[in-house]
Coordinates of C-alpha atoms and ligand atoms in Angstrom, one line a residue:
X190 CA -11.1 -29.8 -13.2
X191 CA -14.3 -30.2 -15.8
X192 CA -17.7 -28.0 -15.7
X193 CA -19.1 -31.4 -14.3
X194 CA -16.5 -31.3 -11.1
X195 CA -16.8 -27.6 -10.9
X196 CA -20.8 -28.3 -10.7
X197 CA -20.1 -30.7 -7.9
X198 CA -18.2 -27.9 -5.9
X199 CA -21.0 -26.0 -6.6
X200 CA -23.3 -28.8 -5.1
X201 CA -20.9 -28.6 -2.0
X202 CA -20.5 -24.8 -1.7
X203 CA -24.5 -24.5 -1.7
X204 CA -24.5 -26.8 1.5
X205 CA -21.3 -24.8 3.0
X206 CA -23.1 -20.9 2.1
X207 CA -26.5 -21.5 2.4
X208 CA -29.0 -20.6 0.1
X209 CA -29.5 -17.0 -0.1
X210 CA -25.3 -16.4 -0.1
X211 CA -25.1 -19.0 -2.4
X212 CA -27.7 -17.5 -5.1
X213 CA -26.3 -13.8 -4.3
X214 CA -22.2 -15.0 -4.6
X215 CA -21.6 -18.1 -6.0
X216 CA -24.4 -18.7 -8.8
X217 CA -23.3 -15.8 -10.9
X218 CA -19.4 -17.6 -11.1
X219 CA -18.3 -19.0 -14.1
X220 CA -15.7 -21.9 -13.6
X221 CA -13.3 -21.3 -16.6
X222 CA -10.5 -23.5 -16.0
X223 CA -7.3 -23.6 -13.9
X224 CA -3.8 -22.4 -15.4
X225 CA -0.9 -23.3 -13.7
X226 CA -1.9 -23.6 -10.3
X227 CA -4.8 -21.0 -10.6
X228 CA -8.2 -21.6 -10.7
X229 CA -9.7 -19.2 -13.2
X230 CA -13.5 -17.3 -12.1
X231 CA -15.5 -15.4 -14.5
X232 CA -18.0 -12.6 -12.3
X233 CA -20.4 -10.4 -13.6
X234 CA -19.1 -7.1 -12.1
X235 CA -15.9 -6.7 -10.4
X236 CA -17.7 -6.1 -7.6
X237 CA -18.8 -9.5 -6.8
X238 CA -15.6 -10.6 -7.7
X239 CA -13.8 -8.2 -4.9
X240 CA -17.0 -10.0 -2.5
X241 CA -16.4 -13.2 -3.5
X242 CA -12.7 -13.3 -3.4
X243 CA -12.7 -11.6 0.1
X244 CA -15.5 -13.5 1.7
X245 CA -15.8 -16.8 -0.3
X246 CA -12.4 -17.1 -1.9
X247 CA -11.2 -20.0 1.1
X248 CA -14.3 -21.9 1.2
X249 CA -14.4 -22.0 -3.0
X250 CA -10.5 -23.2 -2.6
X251 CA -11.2 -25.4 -0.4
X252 CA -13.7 -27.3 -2.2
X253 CA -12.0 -27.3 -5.4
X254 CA -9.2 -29.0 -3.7
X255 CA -11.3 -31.8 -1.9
X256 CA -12.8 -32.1 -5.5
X257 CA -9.1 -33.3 -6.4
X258 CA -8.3 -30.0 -8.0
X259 CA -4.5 -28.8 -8.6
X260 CA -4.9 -25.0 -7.2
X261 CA -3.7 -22.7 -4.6
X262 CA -5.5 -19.6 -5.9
X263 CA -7.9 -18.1 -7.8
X264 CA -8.5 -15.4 -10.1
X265 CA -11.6 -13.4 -10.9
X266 CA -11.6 -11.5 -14.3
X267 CA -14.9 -9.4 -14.9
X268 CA -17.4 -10.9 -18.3
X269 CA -16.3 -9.0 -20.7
X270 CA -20.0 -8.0 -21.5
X271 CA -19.7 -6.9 -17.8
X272 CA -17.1 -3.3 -17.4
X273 CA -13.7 -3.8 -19.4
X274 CA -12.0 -3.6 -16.2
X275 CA -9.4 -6.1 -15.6
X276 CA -9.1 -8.9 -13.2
X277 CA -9.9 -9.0 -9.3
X278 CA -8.0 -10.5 -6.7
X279 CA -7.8 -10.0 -3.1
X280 CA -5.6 -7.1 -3.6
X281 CA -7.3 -4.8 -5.8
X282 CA -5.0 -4.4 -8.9
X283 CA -4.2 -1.4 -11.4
X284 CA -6.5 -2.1 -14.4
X285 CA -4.7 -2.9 -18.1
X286 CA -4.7 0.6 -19.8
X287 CA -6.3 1.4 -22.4
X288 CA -3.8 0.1 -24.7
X289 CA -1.7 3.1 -24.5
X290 CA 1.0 3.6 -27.6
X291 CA 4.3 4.5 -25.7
X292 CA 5.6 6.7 -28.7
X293 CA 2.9 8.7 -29.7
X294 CA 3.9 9.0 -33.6
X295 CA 4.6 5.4 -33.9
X296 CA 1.9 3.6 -36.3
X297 CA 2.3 -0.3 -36.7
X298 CA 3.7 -2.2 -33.8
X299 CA 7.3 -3.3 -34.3
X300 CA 7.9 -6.4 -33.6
X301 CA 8.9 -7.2 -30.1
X302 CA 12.7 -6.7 -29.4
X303 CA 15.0 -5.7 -26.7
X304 CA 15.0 -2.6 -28.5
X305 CA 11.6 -1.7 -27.7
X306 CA 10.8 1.0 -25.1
X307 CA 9.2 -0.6 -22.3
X308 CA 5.4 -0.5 -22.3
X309 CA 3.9 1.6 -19.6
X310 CA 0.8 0.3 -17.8
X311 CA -1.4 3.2 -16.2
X312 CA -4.4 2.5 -14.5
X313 CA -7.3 4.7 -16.2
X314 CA -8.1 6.0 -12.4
X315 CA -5.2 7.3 -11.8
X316 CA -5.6 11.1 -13.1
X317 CA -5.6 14.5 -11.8
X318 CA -9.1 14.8 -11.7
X319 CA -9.8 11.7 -9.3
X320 CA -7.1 12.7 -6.9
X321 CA -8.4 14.6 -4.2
X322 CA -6.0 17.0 -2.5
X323 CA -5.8 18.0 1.0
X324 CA -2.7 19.5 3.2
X325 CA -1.0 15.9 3.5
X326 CA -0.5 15.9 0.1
X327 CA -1.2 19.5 -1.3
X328 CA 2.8 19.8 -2.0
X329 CA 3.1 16.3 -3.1
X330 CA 0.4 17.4 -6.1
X331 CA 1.5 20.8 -6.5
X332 CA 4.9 19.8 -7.5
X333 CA 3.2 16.5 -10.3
X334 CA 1.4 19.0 -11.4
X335 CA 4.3 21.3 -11.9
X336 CA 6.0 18.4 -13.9
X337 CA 3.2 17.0 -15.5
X338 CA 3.0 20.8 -17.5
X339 CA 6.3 19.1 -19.2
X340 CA 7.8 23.1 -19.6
X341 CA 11.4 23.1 -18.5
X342 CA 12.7 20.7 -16.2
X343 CA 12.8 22.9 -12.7
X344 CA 13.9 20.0 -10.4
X345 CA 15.3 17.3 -11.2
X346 CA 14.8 14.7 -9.9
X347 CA 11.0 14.8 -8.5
X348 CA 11.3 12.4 -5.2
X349 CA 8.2 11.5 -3.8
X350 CA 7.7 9.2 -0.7
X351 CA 5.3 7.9 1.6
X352 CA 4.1 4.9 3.7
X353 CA 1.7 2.2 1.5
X354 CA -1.5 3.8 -0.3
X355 CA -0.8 7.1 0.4
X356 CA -1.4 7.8 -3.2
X357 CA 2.2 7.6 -5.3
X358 CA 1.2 5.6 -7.6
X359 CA -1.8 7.8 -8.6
X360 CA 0.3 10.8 -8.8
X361 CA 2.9 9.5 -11.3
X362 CA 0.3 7.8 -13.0
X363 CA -1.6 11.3 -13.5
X364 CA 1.3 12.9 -14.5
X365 CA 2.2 10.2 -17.2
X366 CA -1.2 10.3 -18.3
X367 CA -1.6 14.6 -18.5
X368 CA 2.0 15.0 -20.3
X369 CA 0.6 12.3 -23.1
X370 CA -2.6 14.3 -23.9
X371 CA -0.9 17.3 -23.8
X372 CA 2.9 16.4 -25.2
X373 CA 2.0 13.3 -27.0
X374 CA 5.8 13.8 -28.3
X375 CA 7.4 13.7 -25.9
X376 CA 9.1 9.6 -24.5
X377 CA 7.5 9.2 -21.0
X378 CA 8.2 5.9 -19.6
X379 CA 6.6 4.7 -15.8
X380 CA 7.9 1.1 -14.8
X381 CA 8.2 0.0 -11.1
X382 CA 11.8 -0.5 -10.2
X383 CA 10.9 -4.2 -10.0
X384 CA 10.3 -4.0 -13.9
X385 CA 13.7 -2.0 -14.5
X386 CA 15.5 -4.5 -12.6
X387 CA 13.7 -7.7 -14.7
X388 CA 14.5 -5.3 -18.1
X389 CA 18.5 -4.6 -16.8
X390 CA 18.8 -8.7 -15.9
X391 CA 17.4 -9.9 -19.0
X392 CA 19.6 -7.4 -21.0
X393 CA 22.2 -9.2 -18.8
X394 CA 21.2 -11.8 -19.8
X395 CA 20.6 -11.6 -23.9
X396 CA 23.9 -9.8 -23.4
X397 CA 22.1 -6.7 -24.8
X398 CA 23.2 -4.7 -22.4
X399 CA 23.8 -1.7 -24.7
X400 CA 20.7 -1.8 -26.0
X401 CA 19.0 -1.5 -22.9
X402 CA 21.4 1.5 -22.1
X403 CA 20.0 3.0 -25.6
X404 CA 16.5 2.7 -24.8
X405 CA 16.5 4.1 -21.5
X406 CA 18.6 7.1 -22.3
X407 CA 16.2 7.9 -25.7
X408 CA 13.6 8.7 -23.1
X409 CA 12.0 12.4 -22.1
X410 CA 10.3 11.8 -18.9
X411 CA 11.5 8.7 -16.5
X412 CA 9.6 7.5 -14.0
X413 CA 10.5 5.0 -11.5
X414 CA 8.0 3.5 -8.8
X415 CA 8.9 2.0 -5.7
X416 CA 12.6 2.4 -5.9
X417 CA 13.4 0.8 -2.2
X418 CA 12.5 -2.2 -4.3
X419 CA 16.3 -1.9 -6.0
X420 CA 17.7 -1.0 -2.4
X421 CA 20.3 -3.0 -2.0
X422 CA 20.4 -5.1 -5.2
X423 CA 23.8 -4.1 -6.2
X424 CA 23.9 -4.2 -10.3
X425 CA 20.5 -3.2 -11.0
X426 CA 21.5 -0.2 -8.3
X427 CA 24.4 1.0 -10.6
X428 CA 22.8 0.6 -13.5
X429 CA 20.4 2.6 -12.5
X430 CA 22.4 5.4 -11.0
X431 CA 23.9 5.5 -14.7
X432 CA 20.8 5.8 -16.4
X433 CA 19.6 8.2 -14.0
X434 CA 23.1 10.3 -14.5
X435 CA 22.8 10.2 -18.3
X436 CA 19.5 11.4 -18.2
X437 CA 19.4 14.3 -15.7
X438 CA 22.5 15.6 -18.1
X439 CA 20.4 15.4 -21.1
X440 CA 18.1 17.4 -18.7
X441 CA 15.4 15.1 -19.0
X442 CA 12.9 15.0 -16.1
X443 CA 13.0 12.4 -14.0
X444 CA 10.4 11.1 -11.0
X445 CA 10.6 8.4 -8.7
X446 CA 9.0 7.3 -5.8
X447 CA 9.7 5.3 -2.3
X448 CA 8.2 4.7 0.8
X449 CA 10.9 6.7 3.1
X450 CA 13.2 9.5 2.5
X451 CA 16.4 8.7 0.1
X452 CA 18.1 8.8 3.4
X453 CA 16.2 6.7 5.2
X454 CA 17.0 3.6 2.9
X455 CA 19.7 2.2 4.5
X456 CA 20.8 -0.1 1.4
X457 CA 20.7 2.5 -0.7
X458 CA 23.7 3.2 -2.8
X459 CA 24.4 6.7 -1.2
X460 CA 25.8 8.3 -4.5
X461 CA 21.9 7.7 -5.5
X462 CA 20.5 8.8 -2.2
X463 CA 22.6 12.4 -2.6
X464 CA 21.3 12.6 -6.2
X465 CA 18.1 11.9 -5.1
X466 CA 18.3 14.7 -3.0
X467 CA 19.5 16.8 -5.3
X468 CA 15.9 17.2 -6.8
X469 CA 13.0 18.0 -5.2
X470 CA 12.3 16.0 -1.8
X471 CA 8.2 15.8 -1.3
X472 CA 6.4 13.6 1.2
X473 CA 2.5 12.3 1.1
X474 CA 1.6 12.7 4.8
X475 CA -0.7 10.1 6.6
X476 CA -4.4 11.2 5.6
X477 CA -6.3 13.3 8.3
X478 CA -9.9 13.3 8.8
X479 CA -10.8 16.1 6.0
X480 CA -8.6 14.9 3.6
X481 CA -10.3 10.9 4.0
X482 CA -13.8 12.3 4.0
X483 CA -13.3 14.0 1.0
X484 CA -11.7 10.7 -0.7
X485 CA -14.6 9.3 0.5
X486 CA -17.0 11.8 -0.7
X487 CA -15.7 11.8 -4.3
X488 CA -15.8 8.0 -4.8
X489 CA -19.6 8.2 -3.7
X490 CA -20.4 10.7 -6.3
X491 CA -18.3 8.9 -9.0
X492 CA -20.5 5.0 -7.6
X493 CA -23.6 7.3 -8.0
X494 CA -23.0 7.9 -11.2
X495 CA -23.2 4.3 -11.9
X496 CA -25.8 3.6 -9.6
X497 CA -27.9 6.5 -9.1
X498 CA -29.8 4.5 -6.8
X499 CA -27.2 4.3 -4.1
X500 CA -28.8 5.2 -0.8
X501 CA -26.1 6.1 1.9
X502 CA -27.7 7.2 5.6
X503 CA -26.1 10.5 6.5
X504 CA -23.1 10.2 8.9
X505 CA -22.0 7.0 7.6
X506 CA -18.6 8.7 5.7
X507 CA -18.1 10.6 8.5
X508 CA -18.1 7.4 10.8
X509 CA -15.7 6.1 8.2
X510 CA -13.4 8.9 7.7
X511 CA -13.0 8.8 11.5
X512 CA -12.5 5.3 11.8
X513 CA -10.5 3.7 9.5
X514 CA -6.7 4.2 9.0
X515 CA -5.3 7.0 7.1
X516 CA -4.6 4.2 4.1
X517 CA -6.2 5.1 1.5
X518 CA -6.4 2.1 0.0
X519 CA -7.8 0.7 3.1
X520 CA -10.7 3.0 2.7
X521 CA -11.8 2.2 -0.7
X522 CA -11.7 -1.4 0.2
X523 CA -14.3 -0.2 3.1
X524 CA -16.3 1.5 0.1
X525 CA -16.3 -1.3 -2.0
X526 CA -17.5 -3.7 0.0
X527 CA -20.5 -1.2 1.0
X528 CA -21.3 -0.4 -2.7
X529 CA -21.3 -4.0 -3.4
X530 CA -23.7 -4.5 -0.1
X531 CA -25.8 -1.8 -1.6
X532 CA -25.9 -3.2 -4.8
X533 CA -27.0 -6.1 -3.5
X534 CA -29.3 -5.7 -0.8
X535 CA -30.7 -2.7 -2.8
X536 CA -31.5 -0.5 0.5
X537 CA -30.4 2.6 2.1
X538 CA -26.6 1.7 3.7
X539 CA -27.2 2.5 7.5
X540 CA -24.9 3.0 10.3
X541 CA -25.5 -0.7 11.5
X542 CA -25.2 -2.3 8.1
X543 CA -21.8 -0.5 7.4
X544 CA -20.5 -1.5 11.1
X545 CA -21.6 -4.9 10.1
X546 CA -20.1 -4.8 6.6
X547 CA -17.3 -3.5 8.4
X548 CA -16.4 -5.4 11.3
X549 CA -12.9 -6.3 10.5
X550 CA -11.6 -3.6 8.9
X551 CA -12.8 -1.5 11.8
X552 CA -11.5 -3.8 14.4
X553 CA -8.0 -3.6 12.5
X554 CA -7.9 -0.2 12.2
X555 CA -8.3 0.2 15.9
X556 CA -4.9 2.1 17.3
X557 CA -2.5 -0.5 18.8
X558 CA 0.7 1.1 20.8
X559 CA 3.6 -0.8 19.2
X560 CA 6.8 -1.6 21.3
X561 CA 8.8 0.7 18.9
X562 CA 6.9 3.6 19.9
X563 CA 6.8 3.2 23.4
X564 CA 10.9 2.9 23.5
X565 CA 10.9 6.2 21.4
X566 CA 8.7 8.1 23.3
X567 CA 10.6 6.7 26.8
X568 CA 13.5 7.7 25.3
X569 CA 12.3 11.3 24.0
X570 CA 10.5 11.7 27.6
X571 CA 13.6 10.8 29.5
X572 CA 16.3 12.7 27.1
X573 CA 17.9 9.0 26.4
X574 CA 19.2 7.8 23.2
X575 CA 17.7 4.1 22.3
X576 CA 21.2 2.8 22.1
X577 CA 21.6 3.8 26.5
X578 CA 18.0 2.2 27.0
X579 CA 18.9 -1.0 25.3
X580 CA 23.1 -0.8 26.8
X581 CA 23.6 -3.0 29.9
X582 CA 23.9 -0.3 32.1
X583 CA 22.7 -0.4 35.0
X584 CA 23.1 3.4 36.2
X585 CA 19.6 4.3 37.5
X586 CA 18.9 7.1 35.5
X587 CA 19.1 4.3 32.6
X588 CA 17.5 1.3 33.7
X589 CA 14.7 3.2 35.7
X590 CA 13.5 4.5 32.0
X591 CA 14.4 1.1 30.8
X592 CA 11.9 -0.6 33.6
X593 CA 9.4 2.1 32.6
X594 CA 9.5 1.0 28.8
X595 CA 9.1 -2.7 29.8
X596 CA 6.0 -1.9 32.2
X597 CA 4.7 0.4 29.2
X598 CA 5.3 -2.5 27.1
X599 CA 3.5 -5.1 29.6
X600 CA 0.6 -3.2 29.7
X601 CA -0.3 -1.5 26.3
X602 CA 0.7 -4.1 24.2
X603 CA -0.5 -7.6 23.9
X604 CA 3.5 -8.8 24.1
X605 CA 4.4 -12.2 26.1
X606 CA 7.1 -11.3 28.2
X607 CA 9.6 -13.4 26.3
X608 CA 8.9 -11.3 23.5
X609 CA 9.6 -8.0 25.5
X610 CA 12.4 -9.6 26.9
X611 CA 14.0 -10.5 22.9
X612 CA 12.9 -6.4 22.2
X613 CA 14.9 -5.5 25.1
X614 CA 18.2 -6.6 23.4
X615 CA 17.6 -10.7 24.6
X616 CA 16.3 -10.0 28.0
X617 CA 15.7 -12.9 29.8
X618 CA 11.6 -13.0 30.6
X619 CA 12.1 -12.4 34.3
X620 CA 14.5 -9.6 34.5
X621 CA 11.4 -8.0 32.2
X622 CA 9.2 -9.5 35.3
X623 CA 11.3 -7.9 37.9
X624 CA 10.8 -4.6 35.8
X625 CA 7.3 -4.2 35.7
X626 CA 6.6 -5.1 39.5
X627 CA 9.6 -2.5 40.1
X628 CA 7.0 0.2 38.5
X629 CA 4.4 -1.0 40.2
X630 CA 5.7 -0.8 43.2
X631 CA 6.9 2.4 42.5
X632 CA 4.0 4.0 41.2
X633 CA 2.4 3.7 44.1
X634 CA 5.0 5.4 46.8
X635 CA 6.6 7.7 44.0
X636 CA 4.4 10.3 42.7
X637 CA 7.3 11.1 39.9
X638 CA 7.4 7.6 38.3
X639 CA 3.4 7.8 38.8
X640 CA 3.2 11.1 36.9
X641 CA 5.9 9.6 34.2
X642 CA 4.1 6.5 33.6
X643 CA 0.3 9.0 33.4
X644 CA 2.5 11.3 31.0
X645 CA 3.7 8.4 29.0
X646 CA 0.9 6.2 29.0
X647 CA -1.2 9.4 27.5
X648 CA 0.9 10.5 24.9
X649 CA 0.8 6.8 23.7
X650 CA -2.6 6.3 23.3
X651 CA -3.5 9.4 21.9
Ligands
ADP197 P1 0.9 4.2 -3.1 O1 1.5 4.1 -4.5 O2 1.4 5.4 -2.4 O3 1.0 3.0 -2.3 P2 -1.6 4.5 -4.6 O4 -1.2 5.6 -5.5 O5 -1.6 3.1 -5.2 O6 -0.7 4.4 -3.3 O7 -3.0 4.7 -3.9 C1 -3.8 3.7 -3.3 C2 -5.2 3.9 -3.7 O8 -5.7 5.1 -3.1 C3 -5.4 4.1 -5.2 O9 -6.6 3.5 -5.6 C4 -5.6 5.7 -5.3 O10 -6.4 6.0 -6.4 C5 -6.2 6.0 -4.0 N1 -5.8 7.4 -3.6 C6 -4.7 7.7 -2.9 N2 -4.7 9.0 -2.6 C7 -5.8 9.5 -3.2 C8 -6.3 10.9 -3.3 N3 -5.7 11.9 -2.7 N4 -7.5 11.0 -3.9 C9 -8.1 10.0 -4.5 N5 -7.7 8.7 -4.4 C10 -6.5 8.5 -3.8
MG198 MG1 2.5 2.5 -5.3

């Protein structure tokens, strides 16, 4: 695509936006050319690029494509006379580092070999100081921070888990980035499993296998991201578990991460998940209200330094904190996309801008009762295992739990009753039919099943 066909999507984009999104979003976009099948957009500050991308991005894709354009995506980097920060796509993305040298005494770049030690890429955020601890994660921090003093190794490994945004990432990044300012000696090496596995298959692969094995086992301080990514993946596993042996009997310090407990990852080579649990097992609880506002909190202050100007009505984190799930990734999304409003509109952010701003992230965050829960907590009410509520049987003091978890089902979820039925171990639709009226019918001459279904119904929504 040329500037002249890019102007023409312009032309077309003005008539799609209107005028005032147009000038606000779109006119500040350089078109800079597609690679591969992306289409590459220059943005001022990565906060128009995070806008655009979120609430232009299909239009602009669109447009380019009528326009006879090769692309199914595009990319925003930031003008570089704009912050060095790094580029922006939907999903917000760790920021290049600041060129960090992996060895600290090394002076002139060696040339690029399997040899090397694998570049680690830390996102300049990710320290101690911007991480804000509360009591889901105050162990979780307490034990990096134990590590990231680099004194004797005191467990070994250092396993931290917990669901998506929780804050892992930052916390291994922190302690990568504290034990090079204050041990710039020592080797420490973060990769995401996904990047050990694509080092280990290209060693395969240059039949450099040894190498590889040299490299990793030259280093002081592993860390691994993500390692349900290798669950399963049987090579990369035992390579892994080797590296991992060699190093924790060098007494090196090693620290990974995963979203569930070693044990909870079914396809994971148990002589890994027993070593895993050999070290120190620490969890990053779901957020709670203090721990969110606080987040919140500390993000403002760190915007105002940028903006001094940033007017935010009183109440508004709080309405947040309360509101939106206990990602916290989720939550900074919320924030950027009220910065950039404020940025923007240049006035105070009120309670019925940021509900406006916020619409679909609040809608999303709204509880929903999954299925899943409701056959646990049947189960846990009625001192069943899943296994008897899903079983044929058709002993009452089974499938009258069973009926309640299919009336639950019906009428806190959104589910068809097909797709109950399929939940319920390939139910047809109408014996899940025949189970719902049965508890309606009962709820009204029982008082038991009526209380059950109250008890139920309550502990579900909470
Ligand atoms: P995970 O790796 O657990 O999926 P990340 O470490 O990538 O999550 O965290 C997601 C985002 O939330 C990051 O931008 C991170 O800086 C931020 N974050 C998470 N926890 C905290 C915290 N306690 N204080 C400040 N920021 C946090
Ligand atoms: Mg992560």
């Amino acid at each position: 695509m040329t500037q002249d066909e890019w102007g023409h999507v312009r032309g077309e984009l003005l008539k799609s936006v209107g005028k005032n999104n147009f000038s606000a979003w779109i006119d500040p976009i350089t078109f800079e050319g597609i690679e591969g099948r992306t289409a590459q957009l220059v943005v001022p500050t990565s906060f128009i690029g995070t806008w655009v991308s979120q609430h232009f991005g299909d239009v602009i894709l669109r447009h380019m494509m009528s326009a006879g354009a090769e692309v199914d995506r595009i990319e925003f980097s930031v003008d570089a006379q704009g912050r060095a920060s790094g580029a922006t796509q939907v999903e917000p993305v760790a920021k290049p580092a600041p060129k960090p040298s992996v060895n600290g005494t090394r002076s002139a770049p060696a040339a690029t070999t399997a040899q090397e030690l694998p570049e680690s890429t830390l996102n300049a955020n990710f320290t101690f100081a911007d991480f804000v601890v509360g009591k889901p994660n105050e162990l979780a921090h307490a034990a990096a921070r134990r590590v990231a003093e680099g004194g004797p190794v005191s467990f070994n490994p250092l396993f931290l888990y917990g669901g998506v945004g929780l804050g892992k990432t930052h916390l291994m990044h922190a302690i990568a980035w504290e034990l090079r300012n204050n041990k710039p000696d020592l080797k420490v090496i973060y990769l995401s499993a996904e990047q050990f596995m694509y080092r280990f298959i290209r060693a395969l692969r240059d039949q450099d296998t040894l190498s590889f094995k040299e490299v990793f086992r030259s280093i002081d301080v592993l860390m691994v991201d993500d390692v349900q990514f290798i669950a399963g993946k049987n090579s990369t596993q035992e390579e892994f578990f080797h590296t991992f042996n060699a190093l924790v009997e060098l007494g090196k310090q090693i620290i990974i991460s995963g979203d569930r407990a070693p044990v909870d990852m079914e396809e994971l080579d148990n002589r890994i998940a027993s070593r895993l649990q050999c070290g120190l097992v620490v969890d990053l609880h779901p957020t709670d209200y203090e721990l969110r506002l606080g987040i919140l909190q500390q993000k403002v202050d760190a915007q105002r330094e940028r903006t001094p100007d940033l007017k935010i009505a009183p109440g508004v984190l709080e309405f947040i904190a309360h509101r939106i799930s206990s990602n916290v990734r989720v939550l900074e999304g919320a924030l950027t996309r009220l910065f950039a409003f404020a940025d923007l509109i240049g006035c105070e952010i009120t309670m019925d801008l940021t509900q406006e701003c916020l619409s679909d992230i609040l809608r999303a965050s709204d509880r929903k009762v999954t299925m899943d829960e409701i056959i646990k907590k049947t189960c846990e009410h009625y001192h069943l295992r899943q296994s008897d509520l899903m079983s044929p049987s058709r002993a009452r003091n089974i499938a009258r739990p069973r009926q309640m978890a299919m009336y639950l089902c019906k009428k806190l979820t959104t589910r068809s009753l097909p797709e109950i039925g399929r939940k319920f171990g390939g139910r047809d639709h109408t014996t899940i039919l025949h189970g719902v009226r049965k508890i309606e019918e009962l709820i009204s001459v029982d008082s038991q099943i009526a209380e059950d279904a109250e008890l139920l119904r309550r502990m579900l929504e909470a």
